Structures are given as C-alpha cells and as structure tokens.
Coordinates of C-alpha atoms in Angstrom, one line a residue:
Chain A
M29 CA 34.7 78.8 -17.2
L30 CA 37.5 77.9 -15.4
E31 CA 35.8 76.5 -12.5
A32 CA 33.6 73.8 -15.1
F33 CA 37.7 73.0 -15.6
E34 CA 38.7 72.4 -12.3
I35 CA 36.2 70.5 -11.2
M36 CA 35.8 68.6 -15.1
K37 CA 39.5 67.8 -15.5
W38 CA 39.5 64.1 -13.7
P39 CA 36.1 63.1 -16.0
L40 CA 37.7 64.6 -18.7
L41 CA 41.1 63.4 -19.0
A42 CA 38.6 59.6 -18.3
C43 CA 36.2 60.4 -21.0
L44 CA 38.8 61.6 -23.4
L45 CA 42.0 58.9 -23.2
L46 CA 40.2 56.1 -21.8
P47 CA 37.7 55.3 -24.8
G48 CA 40.4 54.6 -27.3
L49 CA 41.0 51.8 -26.9
L50 CA 37.6 50.8 -26.2
V51 CA 36.3 51.9 -29.4
Y52 CA 38.9 50.0 -31.6
L53 CA 37.7 46.2 -29.3
G54 CA 33.9 47.7 -30.5
L55 CA 35.1 47.4 -34.1
H56 CA 35.7 44.5 -32.9
I57 CA 33.5 43.2 -31.2
V58 CA 30.6 44.5 -33.2
Q59 CA 32.0 42.7 -36.4
R60 CA 31.2 39.3 -34.5
E61 CA 28.4 40.4 -33.4
I62 CA 28.6 39.3 -29.9
I63 CA 27.6 42.9 -28.8
F64 CA 26.5 41.9 -24.8
V65 CA 29.9 40.4 -24.6
D66 CA 31.1 42.8 -22.3
L67 CA 27.9 43.5 -20.4
A68 CA 28.6 39.9 -19.6
L69 CA 32.1 40.0 -19.1
A70 CA 31.6 42.6 -16.3
Q71 CA 29.3 40.9 -14.8
V72 CA 31.6 37.9 -14.1
A73 CA 33.6 40.5 -12.7
A74 CA 31.0 42.4 -10.8
L75 CA 30.5 38.7 -9.7
G76 CA 34.1 38.2 -8.5
T77 CA 33.6 42.0 -6.5
C78 CA 30.8 40.2 -4.9
F79 CA 32.9 36.8 -3.4
G80 CA 35.1 39.4 -2.1
I81 CA 32.5 41.4 -0.5
L82 CA 31.5 38.5 1.0
M83 CA 34.9 37.1 2.3
H84 CA 35.1 40.7 3.9
Y85 CA 37.4 42.3 1.8
E86 CA 36.9 46.2 0.8
A87 CA 35.3 46.5 -2.8
N88 CA 38.4 48.6 -3.8
S89 CA 41.5 46.8 -2.3
W90 CA 43.2 44.9 -4.5
E91 CA 42.8 41.4 -3.0
S92 CA 38.8 42.3 -3.9
Y93 CA 41.0 43.3 -7.6
L94 CA 43.0 40.1 -8.5
L95 CA 39.3 38.0 -7.1
S96 CA 37.3 40.6 -10.1
L97 CA 40.1 40.0 -13.0
G98 CA 40.1 35.7 -12.2
F99 CA 36.7 35.9 -12.6
T100 CA 37.1 37.7 -15.4
F101 CA 39.8 34.9 -17.4
V102 CA 37.3 32.4 -16.4
G103 CA 34.4 34.0 -18.3
A104 CA 36.5 34.5 -21.1
G105 CA 37.1 30.9 -21.3
I106 CA 33.4 29.5 -21.4
F107 CA 33.4 32.5 -24.3
T108 CA 36.0 30.8 -26.2
L109 CA 35.1 27.2 -25.3
T110 CA 31.4 28.4 -26.8
R111 CA 32.7 30.4 -29.8
T112 CA 30.9 27.2 -32.2
K113 CA 31.0 26.8 -36.1
S114 CA 27.7 25.2 -36.0
H115 CA 24.2 27.9 -36.0
R116 CA 22.2 25.8 -34.1
V117 CA 22.5 27.6 -31.1
P118 CA 23.9 31.3 -31.6
Q119 CA 27.0 32.4 -29.4
E120 CA 24.5 35.1 -28.3
A121 CA 22.5 33.5 -26.5
L122 CA 25.1 31.7 -24.3
I123 CA 26.4 35.2 -23.6
G124 CA 22.8 35.8 -22.2
I125 CA 22.6 32.9 -20.0
V126 CA 26.3 33.8 -19.0
Y127 CA 24.8 37.2 -17.7
V128 CA 21.4 36.6 -16.3
V129 CA 22.7 33.6 -14.5
T130 CA 25.7 35.7 -12.9
A131 CA 23.6 38.7 -12.5
A132 CA 20.8 36.0 -10.7
L133 CA 23.7 34.6 -7.9
G134 CA 25.4 38.0 -7.6
I135 CA 22.3 39.0 -5.8
L136 CA 21.8 35.9 -4.0
L137 CA 25.3 37.0 -3.0
L138 CA 24.5 40.1 -2.0
S139 CA 21.8 39.5 -0.1
R140 CA 23.8 38.5 2.9
S141 CA 25.6 41.8 2.7
P142 CA 24.8 44.9 3.1
E143 CA 26.5 46.8 1.0
G144 CA 25.2 44.9 -1.8
N145 CA 22.5 47.4 -3.6
E146 CA 25.2 49.5 -3.0
E147 CA 27.7 47.4 -5.3
L148 CA 25.4 46.3 -7.7
R149 CA 24.3 50.5 -8.2
R150 CA 27.8 51.3 -8.9
T151 CA 28.8 49.1 -11.3
L152 CA 25.7 49.7 -13.4
I153 CA 26.2 53.4 -13.0
G154 CA 29.6 54.3 -12.2
E155 CA 30.9 57.2 -10.9
V156 CA 32.9 59.2 -13.3
L157 CA 32.6 61.9 -12.1
L158 CA 34.7 61.1 -8.9
V159 CA 37.0 59.6 -11.2
T160 CA 40.6 60.1 -8.8
P161 CA 43.9 61.1 -10.8
A162 CA 45.6 57.8 -9.2
Q163 CA 42.5 55.7 -10.8
V164 CA 43.0 57.3 -14.2
L165 CA 46.7 57.2 -15.0
R166 CA 46.4 53.4 -13.3
T167 CA 44.1 52.6 -16.3
F168 CA 45.7 54.7 -19.0
G169 CA 48.8 52.8 -18.9
L170 CA 47.1 49.0 -18.3
Y171 CA 45.2 50.6 -21.9
V172 CA 48.3 52.2 -23.6
V173 CA 50.0 48.5 -22.4
I174 CA 47.2 46.6 -24.4
G175 CA 47.1 48.4 -26.9
L176 CA 50.5 48.3 -27.5
I177 CA 50.0 44.1 -27.7
H178 CA 46.9 44.7 -30.0
W179 CA 49.5 46.7 -32.3
F180 CA 51.8 44.2 -32.5
C181 CA 49.7 41.1 -33.2
R182 CA 47.5 42.8 -35.0
K183 CA 47.4 40.7 -38.0
R184 CA 46.3 38.1 -35.9
F185 CA 43.5 39.9 -33.6
L186 CA 42.0 41.3 -36.8
A187 CA 42.3 37.3 -38.6
I188 CA 40.4 35.6 -35.8
S189 CA 37.9 39.0 -36.3
F190 CA 37.1 39.8 -39.7
A191 CA 37.9 36.2 -40.9
P192 CA 37.9 33.4 -38.9
E193 CA 37.8 30.4 -41.3
G194 CA 40.6 32.0 -43.5
A195 CA 42.6 31.7 -40.2
L196 CA 42.0 28.7 -39.4
A197 CA 43.2 27.2 -42.3
G198 CA 45.8 29.5 -42.3
G199 CA 46.9 27.5 -39.2
L200 CA 46.2 30.0 -36.3
S201 CA 45.3 28.6 -33.5
V202 CA 42.2 30.5 -33.6
R203 CA 41.4 29.7 -29.3
W204 CA 44.3 30.7 -28.7
W205 CA 44.0 33.8 -30.2
D206 CA 40.4 34.1 -29.0
F207 CA 41.1 33.6 -25.4
V208 CA 43.6 36.1 -25.4
F209 CA 41.4 38.5 -27.0
Y210 CA 38.6 37.8 -24.9
A211 CA 40.8 37.4 -21.2
M212 CA 42.3 41.1 -22.8
F213 CA 39.1 42.5 -23.4
G214 CA 38.0 41.4 -19.9
W215 CA 40.3 43.2 -18.5
V216 CA 39.8 46.3 -20.7
V217 CA 36.5 46.6 -19.9
T218 CA 36.2 45.7 -15.7
S219 CA 39.0 48.8 -15.5
F220 CA 36.4 50.5 -17.0
V221 CA 33.7 49.9 -14.9
Q222 CA 34.9 50.4 -12.2
I223 CA 35.2 53.9 -13.4
G224 CA 32.7 54.4 -15.5
G225 CA 30.0 51.6 -14.9
V226 CA 28.5 49.5 -16.8
L227 CA 25.8 51.6 -19.0
L228 CA 28.9 53.9 -20.5
V229 CA 30.9 51.1 -21.1
F230 CA 29.0 49.3 -23.5
S231 CA 28.0 53.1 -24.9
Y232 CA 31.9 53.6 -25.5
L233 CA 32.4 50.2 -27.4
I234 CA 29.2 50.2 -29.2
V235 CA 27.7 53.0 -30.0
P236 CA 31.4 54.8 -31.7
A237 CA 31.8 51.3 -34.0
V238 CA 28.1 51.7 -35.2
C239 CA 27.8 54.8 -36.0
A240 CA 31.4 53.8 -38.0
N241 CA 30.0 51.2 -39.8
F242 CA 27.0 53.7 -41.0
L243 CA 29.5 56.0 -41.9
A244 CA 33.0 53.6 -43.6
D245 CA 34.0 50.7 -44.8
A246 CA 37.7 50.9 -44.2
L247 CA 39.1 50.1 -40.6
G248 CA 41.3 52.7 -40.4
A249 CA 38.4 55.0 -40.8
R250 CA 35.7 54.1 -39.4
L251 CA 38.8 53.5 -35.8
L252 CA 39.1 57.1 -37.0
I253 CA 35.0 57.9 -37.3
G254 CA 34.7 56.0 -34.1
W255 CA 37.0 58.5 -31.8
A256 CA 35.9 61.3 -33.4
T257 CA 31.9 60.1 -31.6
A258 CA 34.0 59.2 -28.5
T259 CA 35.2 62.6 -28.1
V260 CA 32.9 65.0 -29.1
A261 CA 29.6 62.6 -27.1
S262 CA 32.3 63.2 -24.4
G263 CA 33.1 66.5 -24.4
A264 CA 29.0 67.2 -25.2
G265 CA 28.3 65.0 -22.2
L266 CA 30.3 66.1 -19.6
Y267 CA 29.8 69.9 -20.4
A268 CA 25.4 69.2 -20.3
S269 CA 26.3 67.2 -16.9
Y270 CA 28.0 70.8 -15.6
A271 CA 25.8 72.9 -17.2
L272 CA 22.6 71.6 -16.3
D273 CA 23.6 69.5 -13.5
L274 CA 22.9 66.1 -14.5
P275 CA 24.3 62.7 -13.8
T276 CA 28.1 62.2 -15.7
G277 CA 27.4 59.3 -16.9
A278 CA 24.2 58.4 -17.4
A279 CA 24.8 62.2 -19.5
I280 CA 27.7 61.2 -21.7
V281 CA 25.4 57.8 -22.4
C282 CA 22.4 60.1 -24.1
A283 CA 25.3 62.2 -26.1
L284 CA 26.7 59.5 -27.5
G285 CA 22.9 57.8 -28.6
L286 CA 22.3 61.1 -29.8
A287 CA 25.5 60.8 -32.0
L288 CA 23.9 57.2 -33.6
I289 CA 21.2 59.2 -34.1
L290 CA 23.1 62.1 -36.3
S291 CA 25.4 59.5 -37.6
L292 CA 22.4 57.4 -39.4
V293 CA 21.2 61.1 -40.8
A294 CA 24.7 61.8 -42.0
A295 CA 24.5 58.2 -43.4
R296 CA 21.6 58.9 -45.4
F297 CA 23.8 61.5 -47.7
R298 CA 26.5 59.0 -48.0
P299 CA 27.0 58.3 -52.4
G300 CA 26.5 54.7 -52.5
P301 CA 25.3 51.7 -51.3
V302 CA 25.1 51.9 -47.0
G303 CA 26.2 49.3 -45.6
Chain B
M10 CA 44.9 114.8 9.7
K11 CA 41.6 114.3 9.4
S12 CA 41.4 114.2 5.9
F13 CA 43.7 110.6 7.0
H14 CA 41.7 109.5 9.7
R15 CA 38.9 109.3 6.9
C16 CA 41.1 107.9 3.9
L17 CA 41.9 105.0 6.8
T18 CA 38.3 103.7 8.3
L19 CA 36.3 104.7 4.7
P20 CA 37.6 101.6 2.8
L21 CA 37.5 99.6 5.8
L22 CA 34.2 100.4 6.9
T23 CA 33.3 99.5 3.4
G24 CA 35.1 96.1 4.2
L25 CA 33.0 95.5 7.4
A26 CA 29.7 95.9 5.2
T27 CA 30.2 93.7 2.2
A28 CA 31.3 91.4 5.2
A29 CA 27.8 91.9 6.9
L30 CA 27.0 91.6 3.2
A31 CA 28.0 88.5 2.1
K32 CA 26.7 85.5 3.2
L33 CA 28.0 82.8 4.4
N34 CA 27.6 79.6 2.0
V35 CA 26.2 76.7 4.7
V36 CA 26.4 73.3 3.0
A37 CA 24.3 70.7 4.9
T38 CA 24.2 67.0 4.0
T39 CA 21.2 65.7 5.0
P40 CA 18.3 68.1 5.1
D41 CA 16.3 67.5 9.2
L42 CA 20.8 69.2 9.4
G43 CA 19.5 71.4 6.7
A44 CA 16.7 72.9 8.5
L45 CA 18.5 73.0 11.5
A46 CA 21.3 75.2 10.1
R47 CA 18.3 76.9 8.4
A48 CA 16.4 77.5 11.8
I49 CA 19.4 79.5 13.2
G50 CA 20.7 80.9 10.6
G51 CA 17.5 82.3 8.9
D52 CA 18.8 84.9 6.3
Q53 CA 22.0 85.2 7.0
I54 CA 23.2 82.0 5.0
E55 CA 23.2 80.9 2.3
L56 CA 22.6 77.2 2.6
T57 CA 22.7 74.0 0.1
T58 CA 21.1 71.0 1.2
L59 CA 23.1 67.6 -0.8
A60 CA 20.8 64.8 -0.1
K61 CA 16.8 65.3 -0.9
P62 CA 14.5 65.0 1.6
S63 CA 13.2 61.5 -0.6
E64 CA 16.4 60.0 -1.1
D65 CA 17.7 57.0 0.9
P66 CA 21.0 59.3 3.3
H67 CA 23.2 56.2 3.2
F68 CA 23.3 56.6 -0.8
V69 CA 23.1 59.9 -2.6
D70 CA 24.2 60.4 -6.1
A71 CA 26.9 62.7 -7.0
K72 CA 26.1 66.1 -8.9
P73 CA 29.2 68.4 -10.6
S74 CA 27.2 70.6 -8.8
F75 CA 27.8 69.1 -5.2
I76 CA 31.6 69.9 -6.2
V77 CA 30.4 73.7 -6.4
K78 CA 28.6 74.3 -3.7
L79 CA 31.1 71.8 -1.4
N80 CA 34.0 74.1 -3.3
H81 CA 32.3 77.7 -2.3
A82 CA 31.7 76.5 1.3
D83 CA 32.0 78.6 4.0
A84 CA 31.4 75.1 6.6
L85 CA 29.4 71.8 6.3
I86 CA 27.4 70.4 8.2
E87 CA 27.4 66.5 8.4
G88 CA 25.5 64.0 10.6
G89 CA 29.4 63.1 11.7
A90 CA 28.4 59.5 12.8
E91 CA 29.4 57.7 9.2
L92 CA 25.9 58.0 7.4
E93 CA 27.4 60.5 4.6
A94 CA 30.9 58.8 4.6
G95 CA 30.2 56.8 1.4
W96 CA 29.3 59.6 -0.9
L97 CA 29.9 62.5 1.0
T98 CA 34.0 61.9 1.2
P99 CA 34.9 61.2 -2.3
L100 CA 32.7 64.3 -3.3
L101 CA 34.7 66.6 0.0
E102 CA 38.3 65.4 -2.1
G103 CA 36.6 66.2 -5.3
A104 CA 36.2 69.8 -3.5
R105 CA 39.4 70.2 -2.1
N106 CA 38.1 73.1 -0.2
P107 CA 40.8 73.9 2.6
K108 CA 37.9 75.5 4.9
L109 CA 36.4 71.8 5.7
D110 CA 39.3 70.1 6.3
P111 CA 38.3 67.7 9.7
G112 CA 39.3 69.8 12.8
R113 CA 38.8 73.3 11.3
P114 CA 35.7 75.8 12.5
G115 CA 34.3 74.8 9.0
R116 CA 33.5 71.8 9.8
I117 CA 30.4 71.0 11.2
A118 CA 29.6 67.8 13.4
G119 CA 25.9 67.3 14.5
A120 CA 27.5 64.2 16.4
E121 CA 29.4 66.2 18.8
G122 CA 27.7 66.3 21.8
V123 CA 25.2 64.5 20.8
A124 CA 25.0 60.3 23.1
L125 CA 24.7 57.3 20.3
L126 CA 22.7 54.8 20.7
E127 CA 24.2 51.0 19.7
V128 CA 27.3 52.0 19.6
P129 CA 28.8 48.2 18.9
T130 CA 31.1 46.6 20.6
A131 CA 33.2 44.8 18.3
L132 CA 32.5 46.1 14.7
D133 CA 31.6 43.0 12.1
R134 CA 29.9 43.1 9.2
S135 CA 28.2 40.1 9.5
Q136 CA 25.7 42.5 11.8
G137 CA 25.1 44.2 9.1
D138 CA 25.3 47.5 8.1
I139 CA 26.2 48.9 11.4
H140 CA 28.1 52.3 12.0
A141 CA 31.0 52.1 14.2
S142 CA 30.3 55.6 15.9
G143 CA 26.5 54.5 16.9
N144 CA 23.1 54.6 15.3
P145 CA 23.7 57.5 12.9
H146 CA 19.6 58.6 13.2
Y147 CA 20.0 60.5 16.1
L148 CA 18.0 63.7 15.3
T149 CA 15.0 61.8 15.1
D150 CA 14.9 62.4 18.9
P151 CA 14.1 66.6 19.6
L152 CA 16.2 66.5 22.7
N153 CA 18.8 66.1 20.1
A154 CA 18.2 68.4 17.7
R155 CA 18.0 71.5 20.8
I156 CA 21.7 69.5 20.9
V157 CA 22.2 70.1 17.6
A158 CA 21.6 73.2 16.9
A159 CA 23.5 75.0 20.0
H160 CA 26.4 73.8 18.8
I161 CA 25.2 75.1 15.5
A162 CA 24.8 78.0 16.3
R163 CA 28.3 78.0 18.1
A164 CA 29.9 77.0 15.0
L165 CA 28.3 79.8 13.1
A166 CA 29.0 82.6 15.5
E167 CA 32.5 81.4 15.3
L168 CA 32.5 81.7 11.8
D169 CA 30.8 84.7 11.3
A170 CA 30.6 87.0 14.7
T171 CA 29.4 89.8 13.2
S172 CA 25.8 88.0 13.3
A173 CA 26.6 86.0 15.8
G174 CA 23.6 87.7 18.0
V175 CA 21.4 86.6 15.3
Y176 CA 22.3 83.4 15.7
Q177 CA 22.1 83.3 19.1
G178 CA 18.5 84.6 19.0
N179 CA 17.7 82.1 16.4
L180 CA 18.5 79.2 18.8
K181 CA 16.5 80.8 21.3
K182 CA 13.1 81.2 19.1
F183 CA 13.7 77.7 18.2
D184 CA 14.3 76.5 21.6
D185 CA 11.5 78.2 23.0
A186 CA 9.3 76.9 20.2
L187 CA 10.8 73.4 20.7
E188 CA 9.9 73.3 24.7
A189 CA 6.5 74.0 24.3
R190 CA 5.7 71.2 20.7
L191 CA 7.6 68.8 23.4
A192 CA 5.1 69.7 26.2
E193 CA 2.2 69.3 23.8
W194 CA 3.7 65.8 21.7
Q195 CA 4.5 64.3 25.1
K196 CA 0.8 64.6 26.5
L197 CA 0.1 63.6 23.3
A198 CA 2.0 60.6 23.6
A199 CA 1.3 59.8 26.8
P200 CA -2.4 57.8 26.5
F201 CA 0.0 55.3 24.0
A202 CA 3.1 55.0 26.1
G203 CA 4.2 51.3 25.5
R204 CA 2.6 50.9 22.2
P205 CA 5.9 48.9 19.8
V206 CA 5.5 50.4 16.3
V207 CA 7.1 48.3 13.4
T208 CA 10.2 49.7 11.2
Y209 CA 11.6 48.9 7.7
H210 CA 14.7 49.7 9.0
N211 CA 16.5 50.5 12.7
Y212 CA 16.4 54.2 11.5
W213 CA 13.7 55.3 14.0
I214 CA 14.9 53.9 17.8
Y215 CA 15.9 57.5 18.9
F216 CA 12.5 58.8 18.0
G217 CA 10.4 55.9 20.2
R218 CA 12.8 56.0 23.2
R219 CA 12.1 59.8 23.4
F220 CA 8.1 59.2 23.4
N221 CA 7.8 55.8 25.2
W222 CA 7.0 53.9 21.5
P223 CA 9.3 50.5 21.7
M224 CA 10.4 49.9 17.3
E225 CA 12.6 46.8 17.8
L226 CA 10.6 45.0 14.8
F227 CA 12.0 45.6 11.3
L228 CA 11.1 44.2 8.1
E229 CA 14.9 44.5 7.2
P230 CA 16.5 41.4 8.5
K231 CA 19.6 43.0 9.7
P232 CA 19.7 47.2 8.9
G233 CA 20.9 47.3 5.2
I234 CA 19.9 43.3 3.9
P235 CA 16.5 43.5 2.0
P236 CA 13.5 41.4 3.5
T237 CA 13.6 37.8 3.7
P238 CA 10.7 35.8 2.5
A239 CA 11.6 33.7 6.1
H240 CA 12.3 37.2 8.1
L241 CA 8.5 38.6 7.2
A242 CA 6.9 35.0 8.6
A243 CA 9.3 35.8 11.9
V244 CA 7.6 39.1 11.9
I245 CA 4.2 39.0 11.0
T246 CA 4.3 36.0 13.9
K247 CA 5.8 37.9 16.0
M248 CA 3.2 41.0 15.4
K249 CA 0.1 38.5 15.7
A250 CA 1.3 37.9 19.4
G251 CA 2.6 41.3 20.1
N252 CA -0.8 42.4 18.4
L253 CA 1.2 45.1 16.5
K254 CA -1.0 47.1 14.3
V255 CA 0.8 49.4 13.1
V256 CA 4.1 49.3 10.4
T257 CA 6.2 52.6 8.8
V258 CA 8.1 52.9 6.2
Q259 CA 10.0 55.6 4.7
P260 CA 9.7 56.9 1.2
Y261 CA 12.6 55.2 -1.0
Q262 CA 12.4 51.9 0.9
H263 CA 9.8 49.2 -0.5
R264 CA 6.3 50.1 0.4
K265 CA 5.0 46.7 -0.4
T266 CA 6.8 44.5 1.5
A267 CA 5.1 47.1 4.1
E268 CA 1.4 46.4 2.8
T269 CA 1.7 42.3 2.5
V270 CA 2.9 42.4 5.8
A271 CA -0.1 44.9 7.2
S272 CA -2.4 42.2 5.4
H273 CA -2.0 39.5 7.1
T274 CA -1.2 41.0 10.5
G275 CA -4.7 43.8 9.6
A276 CA -2.6 46.4 10.9
L277 CA -2.0 49.7 9.6
V278 CA 0.8 51.4 6.5
L279 CA 2.2 54.2 8.0
D280 CA 4.3 56.4 5.3
W281 CA 6.8 59.0 7.4
P282 CA 9.2 61.4 6.2
S283 CA 13.1 60.9 6.5
F284 CA 13.5 63.9 6.9
P285 CA 11.7 67.4 7.0
G286 CA 11.7 69.5 3.3
G287 CA 8.2 67.2 2.0
P288 CA 4.5 70.0 1.6
G289 CA 3.8 70.8 5.4
T290 CA 6.6 69.5 7.1
E291 CA 9.2 72.5 5.7
G292 CA 10.9 73.1 9.3
Y293 CA 12.2 70.5 12.0
L294 CA 9.7 70.8 14.3
E295 CA 6.8 70.9 11.4
W296 CA 8.0 67.2 10.7
M297 CA 8.3 66.2 14.1
D298 CA 4.8 67.6 15.0
H299 CA 3.7 65.5 12.0
L300 CA 5.5 62.5 13.2
V301 CA 4.2 62.2 16.3
K302 CA 0.5 63.3 15.5
S303 CA 0.2 60.7 13.1
T304 CA 2.0 57.9 15.1
V305 CA -1.4 58.3 17.4
A306 CA -3.4 58.7 15.1
G307 CA -2.7 55.3 13.7
F308 CA -2.7 54.1 17.4
E309 CA -5.5 55.3 18.1
Q310 CA -7.3 54.2 14.1
T311 CA -6.0 50.2 15.3
R312 CA -6.9 50.2 18.8

C-alpha cells in the first residue's frame, strides 16, 4: 500500500488539487450550454503546439507553450464574438466547426512531422501517471491565481453565465467579461491537457457539474457535490488503475462515468421535482 | 570454539542460500531484448518485458505496473539507441531506482558494441523520425543478437556472480544454436540474393543486409511520417519498374496501405512480426526462423 502511494502520489495530488477549479468552471459551461467549448479550445491550443513542432520547438518548451497560449486567446476571441442572441445559429454549432477545422488543420500540419502521431495521441490521452511534481505545482499556482480572480469578480462572471440578459441591461460589458472568461478558461484547460489529456479535462469539467445539477439547485450546493464527485471518482479511478494495472486517465474517466450513473439513481429518490 | 565457528558460518551460509534463491529482477524494454534475456538468464531471472510484441516500440503506454517493476528491478536491458527514449525516460523518473542509473552495472544498453547503421551526419527533424545514434532496429540481424546476448551474459554475471556459470552455459547454447540456424538460413536465402523487399518503415535494414535482400523502398515517405498519396504512387511506379513483388507490414502498421499498393502491383503482402513473442515465435531464434522462411516462401510464390 505504501508503495502504491509512493508511485501514485503525484498523479493523486494532480487529480485532487486541480479539478477544484475545473469543477467550478464546469458549472459555468453547463449553464451556458456550450459543453464542447473546452474540447474546441483544447484543440485550438493543440494547433499552437503543432505550429511549434513544425518550427522545431520541443513540445514541452516555453516557446511552444506561448504559441499554444496565444492560439487559445485567439480562440477565446472567436467564441466571444460568436456568442449571439439569435438562435438561428446555435453557438454549439460554431464551437463544433472550430473543433473539427482546427483538428483537421492539426492533422495537415503534423503530416509533415514525424512526431505528429505521438503528439496527437498525447493531447488526447495525456500522461497523468507520469506527471512531474513541477508540473503539478506550477499548474496549481496558476489555478489558485485564476480561482482568486473568479472569486473577486464572481458577481460579474456569474451574471454573464447565469443571467446574461440582466447583465447586459445592468450596463455590464458582457463582451469584455466573456473574453476574460474564455481566455482564462482556455488557459486552465490547456494547462490541464498537458497533464491529463483532452478526455480527462472534459470529464472533470462536465461530469461533476452534471451530477451536481441532478442533485441540487443552489450554486453552493452544486459546487460541493461537484467537488465531492470529482474527489471520490479520482480516488477510485487511481486506485483501480493501480490495483488492476489499467491506463490511469481512462480509469478516472470511467470512474466519473460511474459516478454519473450513481447520481442519476440518487436523483430518483430526491424529494421534489428534478431539474 | 567449534560452536563459535558454527555461529558465524550458519548465518553466512543461509545468507548465501537466499542470495542464490532470490532471482535477479530483470526488466527488458522490448520483446527482442526480453527474448535474449530469457535465453541467457533462463530460470535464474525474473523477467518483465514492457512493450508488447504487437505494440509500436516507439510509443508505449505507461501503466502503473511498469513503474513498480522498474522500482524493484536489479537490471534494466534497453536498446540504448534512443528507440524507447520517449517513454522510458519519464518511467525511470517515476521509478527512482538508483540501481538503474546510467553507468551502473544494472543499466544494460544492448547497442553497446553493436555497429549501428545509418548514423546521421547532421541531425535535422526535416529528415523524419531519425535517431541520433543510428538505426535502432539492430536486432533484426542475428549476428547482432549474438553480440547483445554476450553482453547480457557478462552483465548478468557481474550482478549475480553465483550464477555466472549458468549464464555462460546458456550463452554457449544460444551461440551454438544460432550458428547452426544461421548456416541453414543463409542456404535458404542464397537463391534469392539481391531480391528487394518493400517495407512500411525503415525497420529491417539490418535483416536485409544479413541475407542480401535490399530493403530500400518504404511506404512511409520519411521514417514516422504516414504514407501520402503522391509517395505511394511513386512507390508503385518503382515497384513496377523494378519488378518488386513482396511488401511487408508489421502488426501496428496500416495493413490496408500495403494491400492497396500490392493490388496495384500484383505483389504479395507479408505480415512480419516486429518482435519475438507471438504464437510459434516465442524465442529469438524461432522468430528469426519465421522471418527468413516466410520471406523465402514469399519469393518462391512471386517468382
């Protein structure tokens, strides 16, 4: 058991500390009904990394990090501008288009590079098992800063996500705060993609938020349920990965899937109407 | 005095006995190195091979047990030519086993003492996925396997002196068997000397040199870069011009690409296992035997 802890220590820390912010942002994302925006932003960031590879920067170098961050901000700009009130074109459609076009562009770019396949796989699956202490601490530092910004500006961020019409009427610059939201969100997502891959980041964002929406209405209660879900599923997934020798990221994703089923069952026994 | 003597020797003897009983924990990165380690170490070692025979040795998915095994290992046998660098380095960082530090007797690099081919004069990513120390697939030549087997025997003897005789004996057995087989393979291969083979990746150059089968045409435009339509068209043209009739693929490569090329050229697609370890090819010699015989059969069929 001690040995299991020794080997799984940093993946465990990564999966306990980092989803805190992801779960909170997930509540925003689910409320805005832009479920796939994280996949799209992650893909835009991956396109930046692809450019870096073509320019012969190593995938882990700071140049390549800056490139992917720059691309993320461009993506944030695109999503800010495409948040329309008209329902003729739902934003989800545009998000999907950004996702597939950037994914296809990435394939085109990487077809010229021998490391292409490996890099595409890595962005998808990640290597949470092999996360380094420096990676965990650096990302945690970033998340604390962004979490504090969200805490201090919570009124504005909650207004633009949960009541955008009211915010606009109240004289809040929704465009500007939307951009800040997406830019920080993209930064959070791409940092975690470096550790856990696209599948895991999507699961941490969406699954706990959906579980929480099934079980509670108040934002505070949803947040607590979301954190509890993420923590328990992380622990169970990491334990299963060690005990049964399974790929770590996929084990956690499946544990989160199981948590969703359990919360659906729990929601049936919940007093009062659901949702 | 006598009892005092017994007091001293008894723990010493039991200590030696447990040392002899405790097997060396050996980890091999790829199944070809694993097969050689098994041939030399026999029952004296507890062997773990990280990459599966069907897996692409360039990319191997990390699992928790890999770190555990590396953490407990007395010896690590790696290719030593950067093939596994991408996935082995982070695993070793996670395993934190000082016995496997570079330069320690527990760290065995197969490439040591092997003359590698295609050592690049200038490193340039535009050339594709090339390795600074040369083409790392050197174990496709049985004579290189001999060098590596001798290296493993020396290294294991250094780590476990009590079994040195066993390792030496196993090496002798392996060497003799290889020598006999090699003569047989060369006799089989001789009638087809000079017949070229198209391969998917530049994986078999050592094998081709040993049996005089040129393997200079690849389905990949550059190592590690997926086949493109224009490149495949050029390959098809060259195959028709040079009357090349045999295309080979490995388990993790895209067989459909080879089939398409073969259907345009009337060529035969051969499935070459990248490593020992499949059914009927458990050991290194069985694997090499399968490769040679299936190639010869392929040549005969497309004569």
